[in-house]
Amino acid sequence: MKVAQKTIKFLTIVAIILFTAVSFASESDKKQDHDTDGGRVNTKAEVDAYILHHIKDSHDFSLFSYTSDSGERKHVGFPLPVILWTSEGLVTFMSSEFHHNDDGHVIVEKKGLKFAKIHSKIYELDKGASTVAFDKDHHAENAHKVLDFSITKSAFGILLIGLLLLFWFSRLAKQYKTKNVPTGFARVLEPLVLYVRDEIAKPNIGDKHYRRFTGYLLTVFFFIWVLNLVGLTPLGFNVTGQLAVTACLAIFTLVIYTVSGNKDYWMHMLWMPGVPVLIRPVLAIIELAGALIIKPFSLLVRLFANISAGHIVVMSLIAIMFTLKESLGVVGATGLSLVLSFFITLIEVLVAFLQAYIFTMLSALFIGMAVAEPEHH
């Protein structure tokens, strides 16, 4: 219970620190509001655009938005640091200076340079330009992208969940030094740790080598699982639904099993015994493509596609209350939306665990294939 209480205190402190910036980020966009209806989402096209925008990463953390009685669009949340490498070097400022604008109409000027945010990408305007000029496909003609090292919503989520996991498991490790049976919240973590070790690491890697990789497998499992669960909350995280994040996780697995591969693993891959010599170079190309491209690609796409699809389905079902309110009425559309979204959310809770399990299982399988000892009969 003490660990659980400290966890709650930790999250409460983080929430207080973050929400001190809410008033700063929720200023009404008086000058920047280009929507004639105050930013409301009503039509099917607006709903589709909103869903696609929601699953993308963003430079600020918006919890929710609403339209005041005067028609002004207000956003509740807090800004995040924008860190750019530009033609003049490093430039930093807070994302609130864009006033939640994402179509390039708001220009931020820093160090004599001008910046605009277009479809969640930050552009640096060319010398002498004061506004962004668009072509017929709505591409910026007088601006170019910059190297963006900003603390985005996904990066903030990774840091937050990483610190939370570090706090949980450091407490669990300390308990093992003083007692045989953990207490409090550690009792929830212990069976999951044992499950990953005994049901994933040992069977796939083997008794001889599993200890070397169990730490990584535990990290990946809990990191993905907790982020998947947080993504189902109103906080709006979609970290594991970002292709860059899943690609990094897949690359970590790729590096580990590539570096850890023993002589027998590389011999079977590059010069497979037991087959005609002329076929061996062809098989080597196929095996290398499988190990260096297909395996990590399958890891990153499976996680990215399932989590993104789940978020799209949930939000589409919630949007029924808007898109079908004319045909079913307000009560009918709202009731149908709530029932369907409730059941699909229950399924998504299962999928959150399943995707963490599958990624960890496949990572352990690929590592086990690389470190497997040859059998001699």
mmCIF file with all atom_site columns, N, CA, C and O in Angstrom, residues 82-123:
data_model
loop_
_atom_site.group_PDB
_atom_site.id
_atom_site.type_symbol
_atom_site.label_atom_id
_atom_site.label_alt_id
_atom_site.label_comp_id
_atom_site.label_asym_id
_atom_site.label_entity_id
_atom_site.label_seq_id
_atom_site.pdbx_PDB_ins_code
_atom_site.Cartn_x
_atom_site.Cartn_y
_atom_site.Cartn_z
_atom_site.occupancy
_atom_site.B_iso_or_equiv
_atom_site.pdbx_formal_charge
_atom_site.auth_seq_id
_atom_site.auth_comp_id
_atom_site.auth_asym_id
_atom_site.auth_atom_id
_atom_site.pdbx_PDB_model_num
ATOM 1   N N  . VAL A 1 82  ? 9.506  23.746 -27.893 1.00 0.00 ? 82  VAL A N  1
ATOM 2   C CA . VAL A 1 82  ? 9.846  23.573 -29.301 1.00 0.00 ? 82  VAL A CA 1
ATOM 3   C C  . VAL A 1 82  ? 11.348 23.813 -29.443 1.00 0.00 ? 82  VAL A C  1
ATOM 4   O O  . VAL A 1 82  ? 11.855 24.882 -29.089 1.00 0.00 ? 82  VAL A O  1
ATOM 5   N N  . ILE A 1 83  ? 12.049 22.818 -29.939 1.00 0.00 ? 83  ILE A N  1
ATOM 6   C CA . ILE A 1 83  ? 13.506 22.881 -30.066 1.00 0.00 ? 83  ILE A CA 1
ATOM 7   C C  . ILE A 1 83  ? 13.857 22.623 -31.534 1.00 0.00 ? 83  ILE A C  1
ATOM 8   O O  . ILE A 1 83  ? 13.635 21.522 -32.040 1.00 0.00 ? 83  ILE A O  1
ATOM 9   N N  . LEU A 1 84  ? 14.401 23.623 -32.207 1.00 0.00 ? 84  LEU A N  1
ATOM 10  C CA . LEU A 1 84  ? 14.639 23.546 -33.646 1.00 0.00 ? 84  LEU A CA 1
ATOM 11  C C  . LEU A 1 84  ? 16.107 23.821 -33.959 1.00 0.00 ? 84  LEU A C  1
ATOM 12  O O  . LEU A 1 84  ? 16.743 24.663 -33.311 1.00 0.00 ? 84  LEU A O  1
ATOM 13  N N  . TRP A 1 85  ? 16.607 23.109 -34.959 1.00 0.00 ? 85  TRP A N  1
ATOM 14  C CA . TRP A 1 85  ? 17.925 23.422 -35.520 1.00 0.00 ? 85  TRP A CA 1
ATOM 15  C C  . TRP A 1 85  ? 17.693 24.073 -36.878 1.00 0.00 ? 85  TRP A C  1
ATOM 16  O O  . TRP A 1 85  ? 17.267 23.433 -37.816 1.00 0.00 ? 85  TRP A O  1
ATOM 17  N N  . THR A 1 86  ? 17.962 25.359 -36.970 1.00 0.00 ? 86  THR A N  1
ATOM 18  C CA . THR A 1 86  ? 17.605 26.156 -38.132 1.00 0.00 ? 86  THR A CA 1
ATOM 19  C C  . THR A 1 86  ? 18.852 26.558 -38.914 1.00 0.00 ? 86  THR A C  1
ATOM 20  O O  . THR A 1 86  ? 19.972 26.131 -38.610 1.00 0.00 ? 86  THR A O  1
ATOM 21  N N  . SER A 1 87  ? 18.645 27.404 -39.896 1.00 0.00 ? 87  SER A N  1
ATOM 22  C CA . SER A 1 87  ? 19.763 27.916 -40.692 1.00 0.00 ? 87  SER A CA 1
ATOM 23  C C  . SER A 1 87  ? 20.683 28.801 -39.878 1.00 0.00 ? 87  SER A C  1
ATOM 24  O O  . SER A 1 87  ? 21.828 29.048 -40.269 1.00 0.00 ? 87  SER A O  1
ATOM 25  N N  . GLU A 1 88  ? 20.190 29.289 -38.725 1.00 0.00 ? 88  GLU A N  1
ATOM 26  C CA . GLU A 1 88  ? 20.995 30.135 -37.847 1.00 0.00 ? 88  GLU A CA 1
ATOM 27  C C  . GLU A 1 88  ? 21.360 29.429 -36.542 1.00 0.00 ? 88  GLU A C  1
ATOM 28  O O  . GLU A 1 88  ? 21.756 30.073 -35.580 1.00 0.00 ? 88  GLU A O  1
ATOM 29  N N  . GLY A 1 89  ? 21.204 28.124 -36.508 1.00 0.00 ? 89  GLY A N  1
ATOM 30  C CA . GLY A 1 89  ? 21.549 27.380 -35.306 1.00 0.00 ? 89  GLY A CA 1
ATOM 31  C C  . GLY A 1 89  ? 20.331 27.014 -34.482 1.00 0.00 ? 89  GLY A C  1
ATOM 32  O O  . GLY A 1 89  ? 19.208 26.930 -35.000 1.00 0.00 ? 89  GLY A O  1
ATOM 33  N N  . LEU A 1 90  ? 20.534 26.811 -33.191 1.00 0.00 ? 90  LEU A N  1
ATOM 34  C CA . LEU A 1 90  ? 19.485 26.336 -32.290 1.00 0.00 ? 90  LEU A CA 1
ATOM 35  C C  . LEU A 1 90  ? 18.508 27.452 -31.941 1.00 0.00 ? 90  LEU A C  1
ATOM 36  O O  . LEU A 1 90  ? 18.923 28.558 -31.572 1.00 0.00 ? 90  LEU A O  1
ATOM 37  N N  . VAL A 1 91  ? 17.220 27.145 -32.034 1.00 0.00 ? 91  VAL A N  1
ATOM 38  C CA . VAL A 1 91  ? 16.160 28.083 -31.665 1.00 0.00 ? 91  VAL A CA 1
ATOM 39  C C  . VAL A 1 91  ? 15.160 27.342 -30.791 1.00 0.00 ? 91  VAL A C  1
ATOM 40  O O  . VAL A 1 91  ? 14.742 26.234 -31.124 1.00 0.00 ? 91  VAL A O  1
ATOM 41  N N  . THR A 1 92  ? 14.777 27.950 -29.678 1.00 0.00 ? 92  THR A N  1
ATOM 42  C CA . THR A 1 92  ? 13.813 27.330 -28.775 1.00 0.00 ? 92  THR A CA 1
ATOM 43  C C  . THR A 1 92  ? 12.724 28.334 -28.399 1.00 0.00 ? 92  THR A C  1
ATOM 44  O O  . THR A 1 92  ? 12.986 29.540 -28.279 1.00 0.00 ? 92  THR A O  1
ATOM 45  N N  . PHE A 1 93  ? 11.525 27.827 -28.195 1.00 0.00 ? 93  PHE A N  1
ATOM 46  C CA . PHE A 1 93  ? 10.403 28.620 -27.679 1.00 0.00 ? 93  PHE A CA 1
ATOM 47  C C  . PHE A 1 93  ? 9.303  27.640 -27.283 1.00 0.00 ? 93  PHE A C  1
ATOM 48  O O  . PHE A 1 93  ? 9.438  26.420 -27.493 1.00 0.00 ? 93  PHE A O  1
ATOM 49  N N  . MET A 1 94  ? 8.230  28.129 -26.716 1.00 0.00 ? 94  MET A N  1
ATOM 50  C CA . MET A 1 94  ? 7.136  27.272 -26.278 1.00 0.00 ? 94  MET A CA 1
ATOM 51  C C  . MET A 1 94  ? 6.094  27.148 -27.386 1.00 0.00 ? 94  MET A C  1
ATOM 52  O O  . MET A 1 94  ? 5.860  28.082 -28.163 1.00 0.00 ? 94  MET A O  1
ATOM 53  N N  . SER A 1 95  ? 5.458  26.003 -27.447 1.00 0.00 ? 95  SER A N  1
ATOM 54  C CA . SER A 1 95  ? 4.495  25.733 -28.523 1.00 0.00 ? 95  SER A CA 1
ATOM 55  C C  . SER A 1 95  ? 3.269  26.628 -28.452 1.00 0.00 ? 95  SER A C  1
ATOM 56  O O  . SER A 1 95  ? 2.550  26.773 -29.440 1.00 0.00 ? 95  SER A O  1
ATOM 57  N N  . SER A 1 96  ? 3.021  27.242 -27.304 1.00 0.00 ? 96  SER A N  1
ATOM 58  C CA . SER A 1 96  ? 1.847  28.113 -27.166 1.00 0.00 ? 96  SER A CA 1
ATOM 59  C C  . SER A 1 96  ? 1.929  29.325 -28.093 1.00 0.00 ? 96  SER A C  1
ATOM 60  O O  . SER A 1 96  ? 0.905  29.953 -28.378 1.00 0.00 ? 96  SER A O  1
ATOM 61  N N  . GLU A 1 97  ? 3.134  29.655 -28.576 1.00 0.00 ? 97  GLU A N  1
ATOM 62  C CA . GLU A 1 97  ? 3.261  30.809 -29.466 1.00 0.00 ? 97  GLU A CA 1
ATOM 63  C C  . GLU A 1 97  ? 2.609  30.576 -30.819 1.00 0.00 ? 97  GLU A C  1
ATOM 64  O O  . GLU A 1 97  ? 2.370  31.522 -31.565 1.00 0.00 ? 97  GLU A O  1
ATOM 65  N N  . PHE A 1 98  ? 2.316  29.307 -31.140 1.00 0.00 ? 98  PHE A N  1
ATOM 66  C CA . PHE A 1 98  ? 1.575  29.017 -32.369 1.00 0.00 ? 98  PHE A CA 1
ATOM 67  C C  . PHE A 1 98  ? 0.063  29.131 -32.153 1.00 0.00 ? 98  PHE A C  1
ATOM 68  O O  . PHE A 1 98  ? -0.699 29.046 -33.126 1.00 0.00 ? 98  PHE A O  1
ATOM 69  N N  . HIS A 1 99  ? -0.368 29.283 -30.902 1.00 0.00 ? 99  HIS A N  1
ATOM 70  C CA . HIS A 1 99  ? -1.785 29.446 -30.579 1.00 0.00 ? 99  HIS A CA 1
ATOM 71  C C  . HIS A 1 99  ? -2.659 28.349 -31.197 1.00 0.00 ? 99  HIS A C  1
ATOM 72  O O  . HIS A 1 99  ? -3.736 28.614 -31.720 1.00 0.00 ? 99  HIS A O  1
ATOM 73  N N  . HIS A 1 100 ? -2.144 27.110 -31.152 1.00 0.00 ? 100 HIS A N  1
ATOM 74  C CA . HIS A 1 100 ? -2.877 25.935 -31.638 1.00 0.00 ? 100 HIS A CA 1
ATOM 75  C C  . HIS A 1 100 ? -3.175 25.996 -33.133 1.00 0.00 ? 100 HIS A C  1
ATOM 76  O O  . HIS A 1 100 ? -3.999 25.232 -33.625 1.00 0.00 ? 100 HIS A O  1
ATOM 77  N N  . ASN A 1 101 ? -2.510 26.883 -33.834 1.00 0.00 ? 101 ASN A N  1
ATOM 78  C CA . ASN A 1 101 ? -2.723 26.975 -35.277 1.00 0.00 ? 101 ASN A CA 1
ATOM 79  C C  . ASN A 1 101 ? -1.875 25.933 -35.992 1.00 0.00 ? 101 ASN A C  1
ATOM 80  O O  . ASN A 1 101 ? -0.707 25.728 -35.644 1.00 0.00 ? 101 ASN A O  1
ATOM 81  N N  . ASP A 1 102 ? -2.445 25.280 -37.004 1.00 0.00 ? 102 ASP A N  1
ATOM 82  C CA . ASP A 1 102 ? -1.726 24.207 -37.699 1.00 0.00 ? 102 ASP A CA 1
ATOM 83  C C  . ASP A 1 102 ? -1.812 24.340 -39.217 1.00 0.00 ? 102 ASP A C  1
ATOM 84  O O  . ASP A 1 102 ? -1.518 23.399 -39.937 1.00 0.00 ? 102 ASP A O  1
ATOM 85  N N  . ASP A 1 103 ? -2.236 25.495 -39.698 1.00 0.00 ? 103 ASP A N  1
ATOM 86  C CA . ASP A 1 103 ? -2.362 25.680 -41.138 1.00 0.00 ? 103 ASP A CA 1
ATOM 87  C C  . ASP A 1 103 ? -1.408 26.727 -41.692 1.00 0.00 ? 103 ASP A C  1
ATOM 88  O O  . ASP A 1 103 ? -1.518 27.140 -42.853 1.00 0.00 ? 103 ASP A O  1
ATOM 89  N N  . GLY A 1 104 ? -0.450 27.171 -40.882 1.00 0.00 ? 104 GLY A N  1
ATOM 90  C CA . GLY A 1 104 ? 0.576  28.085 -41.371 1.00 0.00 ? 104 GLY A CA 1
ATOM 91  C C  . GLY A 1 104 ? 0.229  29.545 -41.333 1.00 0.00 ? 104 GLY A C  1
ATOM 92  O O  . GLY A 1 104 ? 1.018  30.377 -41.801 1.00 0.00 ? 104 GLY A O  1
ATOM 93  N N  . HIS A 1 105 ? -0.926 29.911 -40.737 1.00 0.00 ? 105 HIS A N  1
ATOM 94  C CA . HIS A 1 105 ? -1.316 31.323 -40.711 1.00 0.00 ? 105 HIS A CA 1
ATOM 95  C C  . HIS A 1 105 ? -0.648 32.101 -39.582 1.00 0.00 ? 105 HIS A C  1
ATOM 96  O O  . HIS A 1 105 ? -0.508 33.322 -39.670 1.00 0.00 ? 105 HIS A O  1
ATOM 97  N N  . VAL A 1 106 ? -0.243 31.395 -38.532 1.00 0.00 ? 106 VAL A N  1
ATOM 98  C CA . VAL A 1 106 ? 0.421  32.073 -37.407 1.00 0.00 ? 106 VAL A CA 1
ATOM 99  C C  . VAL A 1 106 ? 1.930  31.985 -37.604 1.00 0.00 ? 106 VAL A C  1
ATOM 100 O O  . VAL A 1 106 ? 2.482  30.891 -37.763 1.00 0.00 ? 106 VAL A O  1
ATOM 101 N N  . ILE A 1 107 ? 2.586  33.114 -37.587 1.00 0.00 ? 107 ILE A N  1
ATOM 102 C CA . ILE A 1 107 ? 4.028  33.183 -37.795 1.00 0.00 ? 107 ILE A CA 1
ATOM 103 C C  . ILE A 1 107 ? 4.697  33.534 -36.467 1.00 0.00 ? 107 ILE A C  1
ATOM 104 O O  . ILE A 1 107 ? 4.319  34.508 -35.809 1.00 0.00 ? 107 ILE A O  1
ATOM 105 N N  . VAL A 1 108 ? 5.682  32.721 -36.081 1.00 0.00 ? 108 VAL A N  1
ATOM 106 C CA . VAL A 1 108 ? 6.465  32.975 -34.870 1.00 0.00 ? 108 VAL A CA 1
ATOM 107 C C  . VAL A 1 108 ? 7.850  33.459 -35.289 1.00 0.00 ? 108 VAL A C  1
ATOM 108 O O  . VAL A 1 108 ? 8.526  32.800 -36.085 1.00 0.00 ? 108 VAL A O  1
ATOM 109 N N  . GLU A 1 109 ? 8.258  34.598 -34.746 1.00 0.00 ? 109 GLU A N  1
ATOM 110 C CA . GLU A 1 109 ? 9.554  35.176 -35.113 1.00 0.00 ? 109 GLU A CA 1
ATOM 111 C C  . GLU A 1 109 ? 10.511 35.064 -33.944 1.00 0.00 ? 109 GLU A C  1
ATOM 112 O O  . GLU A 1 109 ? 10.227 35.535 -32.832 1.00 0.00 ? 109 GLU A O  1
ATOM 113 N N  . LYS A 1 110 ? 11.658 34.401 -34.175 1.00 0.00 ? 110 LYS A N  1
ATOM 114 C CA . LYS A 1 110 ? 12.686 34.229 -33.173 1.00 0.00 ? 110 LYS A CA 1
ATOM 115 C C  . LYS A 1 110 ? 14.061 34.382 -33.828 1.00 0.00 ? 110 LYS A C  1
ATOM 116 O O  . LYS A 1 110 ? 14.317 33.779 -34.876 1.00 0.00 ? 110 LYS A O  1
ATOM 117 N N  . LYS A 1 111 ? 14.929 35.180 -33.197 1.00 0.00 ? 111 LYS A N  1
ATOM 118 C CA . LYS A 1 111 ? 16.293 35.393 -33.675 1.00 0.00 ? 111 LYS A CA 1
ATOM 119 C C  . LYS A 1 111 ? 16.332 35.834 -35.142 1.00 0.00 ? 111 LYS A C  1
ATOM 120 O O  . LYS A 1 111 ? 17.201 35.428 -35.913 1.00 0.00 ? 111 LYS A O  1
ATOM 121 N N  . GLY A 1 112 ? 15.353 36.649 -35.532 1.00 0.00 ? 112 GLY A N  1
ATOM 122 C CA . GLY A 1 112 ? 15.313 37.142 -36.898 1.00 0.00 ? 112 GLY A CA 1
ATOM 123 C C  . GLY A 1 112 ? 14.774 36.135 -37.893 1.00 0.00 ? 112 GLY A C  1
ATOM 124 O O  . GLY A 1 112 ? 14.717 36.428 -39.096 1.00 0.00 ? 112 GLY A O  1
ATOM 125 N N  . LEU A 1 113 ? 14.371 34.953 -37.444 1.00 0.00 ? 113 LEU A N  1
ATOM 126 C CA . LEU A 1 113 ? 13.799 33.923 -38.310 1.00 0.00 ? 113 LEU A CA 1
ATOM 127 C C  . LEU A 1 113 ? 12.308 33.798 -38.051 1.00 0.00 ? 113 LEU A C  1
ATOM 128 O O  . LEU A 1 113 ? 11.833 34.094 -36.953 1.00 0.00 ? 113 LEU A O  1
ATOM 129 N N  . LYS A 1 114 ? 11.583 33.359 -39.071 1.00 0.00 ? 114 LYS A N  1
ATOM 130 C CA . LYS A 1 114 ? 10.135 33.213 -38.956 1.00 0.00 ? 114 LYS A CA 1
ATOM 131 C C  . LYS A 1 114 ? 9.753  31.754 -39.175 1.00 0.00 ? 114 LYS A C  1
ATOM 132 O O  . LYS A 1 114 ? 10.278 31.095 -40.071 1.00 0.00 ? 114 LYS A O  1
ATOM 133 N N  . PHE A 1 115 ? 8.827  31.281 -38.340 1.00 0.00 ? 115 PHE A N  1
ATOM 134 C CA . PHE A 1 115 ? 8.424  29.884 -38.368 1.00 0.00 ? 115 PHE A CA 1
ATOM 135 C C  . PHE A 1 115 ? 6.903  29.770 -38.443 1.00 0.00 ? 115 PHE A C  1
ATOM 136 O O  . PHE A 1 115 ? 6.178  30.611 -37.898 1.00 0.00 ? 115 PHE A O  1
ATOM 137 N N  . ALA A 1 116 ? 6.463  28.705 -39.101 1.00 0.00 ? 116 ALA A N  1
ATOM 138 C CA . ALA A 1 116 ? 5.033  28.406 -39.197 1.00 0.00 ? 116 ALA A CA 1
ATOM 139 C C  . ALA A 1 116 ? 4.846  26.903 -39.015 1.00 0.00 ? 116 ALA A C  1
ATOM 140 O O  . ALA A 1 116 ? 5.733  26.112 -39.348 1.00 0.00 ? 116 ALA A O  1
ATOM 141 N N  . LYS A 1 117 ? 3.698  26.534 -38.475 1.00 0.00 ? 117 LYS A N  1
ATOM 142 C CA . LYS A 1 117 ? 3.390  25.109 -38.264 1.00 0.00 ? 117 LYS A CA 1
ATOM 143 C C  . LYS A 1 117 ? 2.302  24.702 -39.239 1.00 0.00 ? 117 LYS A C  1
ATOM 144 O O  . LYS A 1 117 ? 1.213  25.268 -39.248 1.00 0.00 ? 117 LYS A O  1
ATOM 145 N N  . ILE A 1 118 ? 2.630  23.695 -40.067 1.00 0.00 ? 118 ILE A N  1
ATOM 146 C CA . ILE A 1 118 ? 1.708  23.238 -41.112 1.00 0.00 ? 118 ILE A CA 1
ATOM 147 C C  . ILE A 1 118 ? 1.576  21.729 -40.987 1.00 0.00 ? 118 ILE A C  1
ATOM 148 O O  . ILE A 1 118 ? 2.551  20.997 -41.178 1.00 0.00 ? 118 ILE A O  1
ATOM 149 N N  . HIS A 1 119 ? 0.373  21.271 -40.669 1.00 0.00 ? 119 HIS A N  1
ATOM 150 C CA . HIS A 1 119 ? 0.110  19.835 -40.516 1.00 0.00 ? 119 HIS A CA 1
ATOM 151 C C  . HIS A 1 119 ? 1.109  19.182 -39.557 1.00 0.00 ? 119 HIS A C  1
ATOM 152 O O  . HIS A 1 119 ? 1.721  18.150 -39.870 1.00 0.00 ? 119 HIS A O  1
ATOM 153 N N  . SER A 1 120 ? 1.294  19.814 -38.402 1.00 0.00 ? 120 SER A N  1
ATOM 154 C CA . SER A 1 120 ? 2.145  19.313 -37.315 1.00 0.00 ? 120 SER A CA 1
ATOM 155 C C  . SER A 1 120 ? 3.633  19.333 -37.653 1.00 0.00 ? 120 SER A C  1
ATOM 156 O O  . SER A 1 120 ? 4.433  18.795 -36.891 1.00 0.00 ? 120 SER A O  1
ATOM 157 N N  . LYS A 1 121 ? 4.013  19.945 -38.764 1.00 0.00 ? 121 LYS A N  1
ATOM 158 C CA . LYS A 1 121 ? 5.418  20.097 -39.128 1.00 0.00 ? 121 LYS A CA 1
ATOM 159 C C  . LYS A 1 121 ? 5.773  21.586 -39.075 1.00 0.00 ? 121 LYS A C  1
ATOM 160 O O  . LYS A 1 121 ? 4.999  22.434 -39.527 1.00 0.00 ? 121 LYS A O  1
ATOM 161 N N  . ILE A 1 122 ? 6.955  21.888 -38.543 1.00 0.00 ? 122 ILE A N  1
ATOM 162 C CA . ILE A 1 122 ? 7.385  23.274 -38.408 1.00 0.00 ? 122 ILE A CA 1
ATOM 163 C C  . ILE A 1 122 ? 8.296  23.640 -39.572 1.00 0.00 ? 122 ILE A C  1
ATOM 164 O O  . ILE A 1 122 ? 9.239  22.911 -39.900 1.00 0.00 ? 122 ILE A O  1
ATOM 165 N N  . TYR A 1 123 ? 7.987  24.762 -40.192 1.00 0.00 ? 123 TYR A N  1
ATOM 166 C CA . TYR A 1 123 ? 8.729  25.241 -41.355 1.00 0.00 ? 123 TYR A CA 1
ATOM 167 C C  . TYR A 1 123 ? 9.401  26.574 -41.034 1.00 0.00 ? 123 TYR A C  1
ATOM 168 O O  . TYR A 1 123 ? 8.868  27.394 -40.278 1.00 0.00 ? 123 TYR A O  1
#
